[in-house]
Short mmCIF file of C-alpha atoms in Angstrom, two decimals:
data_model
loop_
_atom_site.label_atom_id
_atom_site.label_comp_id
_atom_site.label_asym_id
_atom_site.label_seq_id
_atom_site.Cartn_x
_atom_site.Cartn_y
_atom_site.Cartn_z
CA MET A 1 84.53 16.15 -35.77
CA LEU A 2 86.41 12.86 -36.02
CA LEU A 3 87.19 12.28 -32.31
CA ARG A 4 84.47 11.94 -29.68
CA ARG A 5 85.14 11.80 -25.96
CA ASP A 6 84.48 8.44 -24.30
CA GLY A 7 83.79 9.35 -20.61
CA ALA A 8 86.77 10.81 -18.59
CA ASP A 9 89.44 8.45 -19.81
CA GLY A 10 89.40 7.94 -23.61
CA LEU A 11 88.08 8.74 -27.15
CA ARG A 12 85.88 7.03 -29.68
CA LEU A 13 86.59 7.11 -33.38
CA THR A 14 84.35 5.91 -36.03
CA VAL A 15 86.16 4.00 -38.84
CA LYS A 16 85.00 2.70 -42.19
CA LEU A 17 87.07 -0.49 -42.78
CA THR A 18 87.88 -1.97 -46.19
CA PRO A 19 89.15 -5.62 -45.70
CA LYS A 20 91.08 -7.55 -48.46
CA ALA A 21 92.86 -4.33 -49.60
CA ALA A 22 96.11 -4.25 -51.51
CA ALA A 23 97.83 -2.83 -48.49
CA ASP A 24 97.42 -1.97 -44.74
CA ARG A 25 96.93 1.93 -44.72
CA ILE A 26 94.87 4.73 -43.43
CA ALA A 27 93.20 6.55 -46.25
CA GLY A 28 92.27 9.56 -44.14
CA PRO A 29 89.16 11.27 -42.93
CA ALA A 30 85.96 11.29 -45.00
CA ASP A 31 82.36 12.24 -44.55
CA GLY A 32 80.06 9.54 -43.45
CA PRO A 33 76.20 9.07 -43.31
CA ASP A 34 74.12 11.62 -41.46
CA ALA A 35 77.05 14.40 -41.77
CA THR A 36 79.26 12.46 -39.37
CA ARG A 37 83.12 12.30 -39.85
CA LEU A 38 84.94 8.80 -40.10
CA LEU A 39 88.32 7.58 -40.66
CA LYS A 40 88.82 5.50 -43.75
CA VAL A 41 91.07 2.47 -43.11
CA GLN A 42 92.16 -0.36 -45.52
CA VAL A 43 93.66 -3.77 -44.45
CA THR A 44 94.81 -6.83 -46.25
CA ALA A 45 93.17 -9.30 -43.92
CA PRO A 46 90.00 -10.89 -44.84
CA PRO A 47 86.74 -10.28 -42.92
CA VAL A 48 86.92 -13.70 -41.39
CA ASP A 49 87.12 -14.69 -37.76
CA GLY A 50 87.90 -11.29 -36.57
CA LYS A 51 91.15 -10.92 -38.72
CA ALA A 52 90.17 -7.76 -40.31
CA ASN A 53 89.31 -6.28 -36.85
CA ALA A 54 92.65 -7.52 -35.33
CA ALA A 55 94.57 -5.94 -38.28
CA LEU A 56 92.65 -2.65 -37.81
CA ILE A 57 93.76 -2.59 -34.16
CA ARG A 58 97.34 -3.46 -34.99
CA LEU A 59 97.51 -0.59 -37.71
CA LEU A 60 95.80 2.05 -35.44
CA ALA A 61 98.08 1.17 -32.38
CA LYS A 62 101.23 1.35 -34.49
CA THR A 63 100.07 4.66 -36.21
CA PHE A 64 98.86 6.30 -33.04
CA LYS A 65 101.73 4.89 -30.82
CA CYS A 66 99.67 3.35 -28.23
CA PRO A 67 99.36 -0.32 -26.86
CA LYS A 68 96.98 -2.52 -28.72
CA THR A 69 95.31 -3.19 -25.41
CA SER A 70 94.13 0.40 -25.29
CA LEU A 71 92.10 -0.01 -28.41
CA LYS A 72 88.70 -2.02 -28.71
CA VAL A 73 86.04 -2.31 -31.26
CA VAL A 74 82.98 -1.37 -29.38
CA SER A 75 80.43 -1.33 -31.92
CA GLY A 76 80.12 -2.82 -35.60
CA ALA A 77 82.31 -5.90 -35.16
CA THR A 78 80.76 -7.44 -38.32
CA ASP A 79 80.05 -4.32 -40.15
CA ARG A 80 82.40 -2.22 -42.18
CA THR A 81 81.50 0.81 -40.19
CA LYS A 82 82.92 0.41 -36.61
CA VAL A 83 83.45 2.39 -33.55
CA VAL A 84 86.89 1.97 -31.96
CA ALA A 85 87.37 2.88 -28.29
CA ILE A 86 90.72 4.23 -27.19
CA SER A 87 91.66 4.41 -23.64
CA GLY A 88 93.91 6.99 -22.24
CA ASP A 89 94.20 10.76 -21.52
CA PRO A 90 91.75 12.40 -24.21
CA GLU A 91 93.86 15.33 -24.83
CA ASP A 92 97.08 13.45 -25.24
CA LEU A 93 95.31 10.96 -27.56
CA ALA A 94 93.89 13.60 -29.66
CA ALA A 95 97.21 15.32 -30.08
CA ARG A 96 98.88 12.08 -30.89
CA ILE A 97 96.17 11.10 -33.45
CA ALA A 98 96.02 14.52 -35.06
CA ALA A 99 99.93 14.36 -35.39
CA ALA A 100 99.82 11.02 -36.86
CA LEU A 101 97.07 11.73 -39.44
CA GLY A 102 98.10 15.29 -40.23
CA LEU A 103 94.78 16.50 -39.02
CA SER A 104 93.80 20.11 -38.53
CA GLY A 105 90.65 22.26 -37.95
CA ALA A 106 87.54 20.45 -36.59
CA ASP A 107 88.92 16.95 -37.20
CA ALA A 108 91.71 17.46 -34.84
CA LYS A 109 89.29 18.64 -31.95
CA ILE A 110 87.43 16.35 -29.61
CA GLY A 111 83.85 16.43 -29.99
#
């Protein structure tokens, strides 16, 4: 499952970020280590002074149609594998994320 519940008010999403890519884009879900699911994302920003993390937040906010202030990198700030917390109603967020990414099956459900 790609999405995990984060308390009563939000979700967590594991992201594999590739900085200095040719374009800002979401490559889609992929298998991560230990049979986890993650979202592969590419940004043009370099991994310097938090620029790649800021570009990640901007891209996810735009794609998921939610305010940038509702997204936060909570783990892996200096790693390529990050955990992003998304504040809001979990069911609404899951529906928006699934629609934006074209998810179905287990990836569209909250774990």
